[in-house]
CSV table of C-alpha atoms in Angstrom, one decimal:
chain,number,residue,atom,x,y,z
A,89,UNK,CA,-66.3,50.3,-85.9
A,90,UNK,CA,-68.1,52.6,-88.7
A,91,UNK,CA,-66.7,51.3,-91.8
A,92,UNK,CA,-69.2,53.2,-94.2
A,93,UNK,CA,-66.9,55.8,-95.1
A,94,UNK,CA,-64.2,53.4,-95.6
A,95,UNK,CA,-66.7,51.4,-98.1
A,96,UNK,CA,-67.2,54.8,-99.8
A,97,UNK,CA,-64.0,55.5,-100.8
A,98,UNK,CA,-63.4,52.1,-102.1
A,99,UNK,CA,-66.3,52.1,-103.9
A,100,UNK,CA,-65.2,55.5,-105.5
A,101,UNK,CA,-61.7,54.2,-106.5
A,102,UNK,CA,-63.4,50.8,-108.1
A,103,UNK,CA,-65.7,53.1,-109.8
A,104,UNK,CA,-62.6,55.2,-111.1
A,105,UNK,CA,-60.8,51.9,-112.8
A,106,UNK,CA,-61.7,50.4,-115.8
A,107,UNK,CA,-62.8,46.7,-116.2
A,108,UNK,CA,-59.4,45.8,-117.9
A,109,UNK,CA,-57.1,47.8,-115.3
A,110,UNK,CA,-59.0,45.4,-112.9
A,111,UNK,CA,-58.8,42.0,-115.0
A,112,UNK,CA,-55.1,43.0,-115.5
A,113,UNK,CA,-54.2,43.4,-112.2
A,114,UNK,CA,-56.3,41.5,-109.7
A,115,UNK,CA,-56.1,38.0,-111.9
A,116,UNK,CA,-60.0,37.5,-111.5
A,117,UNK,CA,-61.6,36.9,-114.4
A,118,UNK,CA,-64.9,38.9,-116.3
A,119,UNK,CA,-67.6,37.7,-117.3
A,120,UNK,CA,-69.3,41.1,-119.0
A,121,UNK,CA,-70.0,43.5,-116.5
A,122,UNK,CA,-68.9,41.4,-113.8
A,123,UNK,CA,-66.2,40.2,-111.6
A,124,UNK,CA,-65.6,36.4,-110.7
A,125,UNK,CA,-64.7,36.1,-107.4
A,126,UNK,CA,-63.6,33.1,-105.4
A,127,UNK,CA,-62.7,34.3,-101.7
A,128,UNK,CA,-62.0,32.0,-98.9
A,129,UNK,CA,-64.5,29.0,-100.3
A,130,UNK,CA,-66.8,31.7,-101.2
A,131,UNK,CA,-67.9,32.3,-104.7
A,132,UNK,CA,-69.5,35.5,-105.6
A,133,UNK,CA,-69.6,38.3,-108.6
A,134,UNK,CA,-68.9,42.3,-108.0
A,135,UNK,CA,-70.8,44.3,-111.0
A,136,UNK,CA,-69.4,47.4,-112.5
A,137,UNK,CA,-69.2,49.7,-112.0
A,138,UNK,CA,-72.1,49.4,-109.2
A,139,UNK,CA,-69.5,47.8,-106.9
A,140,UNK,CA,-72.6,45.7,-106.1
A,141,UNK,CA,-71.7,42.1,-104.6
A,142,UNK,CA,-73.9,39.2,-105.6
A,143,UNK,CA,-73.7,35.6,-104.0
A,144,UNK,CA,-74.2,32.4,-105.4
A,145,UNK,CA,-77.3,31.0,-103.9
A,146,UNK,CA,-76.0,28.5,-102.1
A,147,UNK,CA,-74.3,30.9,-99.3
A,148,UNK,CA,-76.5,31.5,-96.8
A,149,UNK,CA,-74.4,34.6,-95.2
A,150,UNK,CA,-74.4,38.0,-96.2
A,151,UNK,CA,-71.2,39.1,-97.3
A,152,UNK,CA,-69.9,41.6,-94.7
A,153,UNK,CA,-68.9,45.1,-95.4
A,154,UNK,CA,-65.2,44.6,-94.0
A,155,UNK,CA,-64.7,41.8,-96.4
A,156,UNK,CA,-66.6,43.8,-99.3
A,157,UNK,CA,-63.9,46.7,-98.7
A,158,UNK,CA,-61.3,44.3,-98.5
A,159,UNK,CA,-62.4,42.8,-102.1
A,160,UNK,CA,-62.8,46.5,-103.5
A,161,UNK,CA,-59.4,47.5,-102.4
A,162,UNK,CA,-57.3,44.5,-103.9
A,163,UNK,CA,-60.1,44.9,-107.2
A,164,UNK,CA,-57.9,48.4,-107.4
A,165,UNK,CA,-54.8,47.5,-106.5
A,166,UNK,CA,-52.2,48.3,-109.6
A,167,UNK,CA,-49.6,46.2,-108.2
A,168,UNK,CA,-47.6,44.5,-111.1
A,169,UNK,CA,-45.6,42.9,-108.4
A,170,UNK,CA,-44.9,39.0,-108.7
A,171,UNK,CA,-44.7,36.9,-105.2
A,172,UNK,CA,-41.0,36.4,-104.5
A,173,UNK,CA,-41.3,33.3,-102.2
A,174,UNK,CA,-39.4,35.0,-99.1
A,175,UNK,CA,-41.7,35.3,-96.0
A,176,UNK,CA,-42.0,38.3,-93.9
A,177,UNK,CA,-44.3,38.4,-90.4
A,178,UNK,CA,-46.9,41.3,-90.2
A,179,UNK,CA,-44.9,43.5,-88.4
A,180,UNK,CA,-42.0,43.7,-90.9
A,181,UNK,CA,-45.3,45.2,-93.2
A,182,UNK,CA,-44.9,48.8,-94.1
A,183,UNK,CA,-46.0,50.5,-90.3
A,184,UNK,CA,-47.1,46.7,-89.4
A,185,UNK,CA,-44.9,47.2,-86.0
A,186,UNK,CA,-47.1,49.7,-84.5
A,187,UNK,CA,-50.4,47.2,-84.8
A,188,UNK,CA,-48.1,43.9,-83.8
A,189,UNK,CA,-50.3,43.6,-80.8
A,190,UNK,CA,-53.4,43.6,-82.0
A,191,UNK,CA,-53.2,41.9,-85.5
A,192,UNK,CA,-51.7,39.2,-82.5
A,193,UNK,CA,-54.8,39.1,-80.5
A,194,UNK,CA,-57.1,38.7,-83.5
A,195,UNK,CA,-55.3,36.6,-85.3
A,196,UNK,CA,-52.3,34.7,-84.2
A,197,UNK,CA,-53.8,33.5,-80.6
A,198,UNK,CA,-57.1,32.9,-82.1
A,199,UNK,CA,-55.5,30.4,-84.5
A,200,UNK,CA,-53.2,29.0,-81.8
A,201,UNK,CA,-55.9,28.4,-79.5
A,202,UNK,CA,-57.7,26.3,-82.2
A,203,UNK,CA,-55.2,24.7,-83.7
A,204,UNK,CA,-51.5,24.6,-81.7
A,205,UNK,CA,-52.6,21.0,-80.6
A,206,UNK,CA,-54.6,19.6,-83.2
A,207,UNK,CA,-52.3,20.5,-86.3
A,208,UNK,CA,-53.7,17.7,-88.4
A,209,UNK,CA,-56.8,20.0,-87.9
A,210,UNK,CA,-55.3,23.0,-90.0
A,211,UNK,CA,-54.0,21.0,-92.9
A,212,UNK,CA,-57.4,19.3,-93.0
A,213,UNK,CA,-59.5,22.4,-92.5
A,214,UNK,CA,-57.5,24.8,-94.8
A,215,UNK,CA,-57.3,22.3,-97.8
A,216,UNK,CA,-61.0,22.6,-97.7
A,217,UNK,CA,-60.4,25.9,-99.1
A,218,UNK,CA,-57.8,25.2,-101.3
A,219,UNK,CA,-54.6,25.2,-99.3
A,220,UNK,CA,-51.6,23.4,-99.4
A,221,UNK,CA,-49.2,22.2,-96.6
A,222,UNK,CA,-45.6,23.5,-96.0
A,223,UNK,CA,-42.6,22.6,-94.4
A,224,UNK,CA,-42.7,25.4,-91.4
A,225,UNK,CA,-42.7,24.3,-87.4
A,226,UNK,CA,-45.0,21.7,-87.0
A,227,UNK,CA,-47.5,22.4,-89.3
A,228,UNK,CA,-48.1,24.8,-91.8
A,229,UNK,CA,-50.4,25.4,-94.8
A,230,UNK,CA,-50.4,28.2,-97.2
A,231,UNK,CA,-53.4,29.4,-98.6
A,232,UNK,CA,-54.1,32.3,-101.9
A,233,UNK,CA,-56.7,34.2,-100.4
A,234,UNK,CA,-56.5,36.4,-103.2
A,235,UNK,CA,-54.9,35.6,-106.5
A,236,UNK,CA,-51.6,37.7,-105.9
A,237,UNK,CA,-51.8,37.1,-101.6
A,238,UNK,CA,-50.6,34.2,-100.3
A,239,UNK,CA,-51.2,33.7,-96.6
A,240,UNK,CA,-49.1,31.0,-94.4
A,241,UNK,CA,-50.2,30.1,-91.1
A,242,UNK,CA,-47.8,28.5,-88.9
A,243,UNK,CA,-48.1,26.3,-85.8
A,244,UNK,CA,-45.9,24.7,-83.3
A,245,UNK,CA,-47.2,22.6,-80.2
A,246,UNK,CA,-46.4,22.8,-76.5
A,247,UNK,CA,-43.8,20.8,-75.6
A,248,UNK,CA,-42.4,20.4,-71.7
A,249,UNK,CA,-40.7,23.8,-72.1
A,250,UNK,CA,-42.6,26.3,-74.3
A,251,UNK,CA,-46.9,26.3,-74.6
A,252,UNK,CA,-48.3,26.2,-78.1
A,253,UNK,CA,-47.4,29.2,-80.6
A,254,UNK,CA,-48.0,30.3,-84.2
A,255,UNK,CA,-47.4,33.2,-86.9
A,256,UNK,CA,-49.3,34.4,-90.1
A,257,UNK,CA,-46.6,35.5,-92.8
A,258,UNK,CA,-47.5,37.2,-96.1
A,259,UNK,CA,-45.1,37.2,-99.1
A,260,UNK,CA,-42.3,40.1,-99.5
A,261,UNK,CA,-44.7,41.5,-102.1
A,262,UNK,CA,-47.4,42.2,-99.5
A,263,UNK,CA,-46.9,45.6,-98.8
A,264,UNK,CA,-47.5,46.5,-102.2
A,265,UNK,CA,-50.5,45.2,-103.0
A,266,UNK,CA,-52.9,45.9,-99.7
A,267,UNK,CA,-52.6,48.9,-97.0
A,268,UNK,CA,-50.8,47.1,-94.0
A,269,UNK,CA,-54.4,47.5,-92.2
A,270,UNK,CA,-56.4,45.4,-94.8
A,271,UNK,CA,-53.5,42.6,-93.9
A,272,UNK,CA,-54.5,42.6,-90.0
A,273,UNK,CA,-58.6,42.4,-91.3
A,274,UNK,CA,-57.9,39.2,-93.4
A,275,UNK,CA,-55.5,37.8,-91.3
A,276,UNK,CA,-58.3,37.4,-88.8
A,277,UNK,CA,-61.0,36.7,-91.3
A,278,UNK,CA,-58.8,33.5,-92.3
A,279,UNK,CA,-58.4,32.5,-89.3
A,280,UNK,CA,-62.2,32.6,-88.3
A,281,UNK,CA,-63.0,30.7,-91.1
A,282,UNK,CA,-60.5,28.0,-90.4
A,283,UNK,CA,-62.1,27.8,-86.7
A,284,UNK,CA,-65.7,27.9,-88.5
A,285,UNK,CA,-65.0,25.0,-90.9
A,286,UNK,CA,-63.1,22.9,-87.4
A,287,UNK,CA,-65.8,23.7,-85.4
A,288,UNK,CA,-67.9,21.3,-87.2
């Protein structure tokens, strides 16, 4: 997929906003020209109004362009909305029943595969990065992937009548924070970091 022109409008709205418009509404803090980002384990800074990302020296991977845009679209949300609590699957997302099928290939088999019989591996894993375990089938963890966008991943194990299964739910406030697409992209970006950080 050619995501350049999806970088460039992104870049163009973060360009648009003003540093405190982005403090104010993203919950990441400045530190001058700069944005202080913590993003799945990752720590990095996004200068204005460049839009250019800068890691800490210690990661050793490039930060893709899919999780850049994802980071410049959330820098720009102007949500004031406040999590409510209650859980809602992908496909109750605004148009999030048309992509059910393949936000469920890249991410909800993915982390069942891993995970739907070693659940002591997704609690373990996942507070690595921060996340905390929740009372949902039989294991769950919850994980704020962004400041405002909680993400709970859900497991249950096979049992003699039904193989292992799972489901990634997003707060009721979701849809108004992050196009329904960007929700599929770091859906499956959790997940292959949680797989990343098992698989050693």
């Amino acid at each position: 997929m050619n995501y350049s022109a999806a970088y460039d409008v992104a870049l163009e709205k973060f360009r648009k906003a003003t540093l405190e418009e982005i403090s104010e509404y993203s919950g990441y803090p400045i530190d001058g020209n700069r944005i202080k980002i913590i993003f799945l384990g990752q720590r990095f800074d996004v200068e204005y109004p460049s839009g250019q990302f800068y890691a800490e020296a210690t990661l050793n991977e490039e930060i893709s362009v899919p999780t850049q845009i994802l980071i410049l679209h959330y820098l720009v949300n102007r949500s004031p909305a406040i999590q409510t609590g209650q859980l809602i699957s992908y496909k109750e997302l605004p148009g999030g029943s048309i992509y059910i099928q393949p936000f469920t290939n890249r991410a909800i088999n993915p982390l069942v595969k891993t995970f739907g019989s070693q659940r002591s591996d997704l609690i373990k894993v996942a507070g690595t990065l921060g996340g905390e375990e929740v009372s949902l089938g039989d294991a769950a963890v919850v994980l704020n992937v962004f400041p405002k966008v909680p993400i709970t991943l859900v497991v249950w194990e096979a049992d003699d009548e039904f193989p292992a299964s799972g489901n990634i739910l997003f707060d009721n406030s979701a849809g108004t924070i992050l196009p329904t697409e960007d929700y599929a992209v770091l859906a499956s970006q959790v997940v292959f970091t949680l797989r990343k950080l098992a698989s050693k």
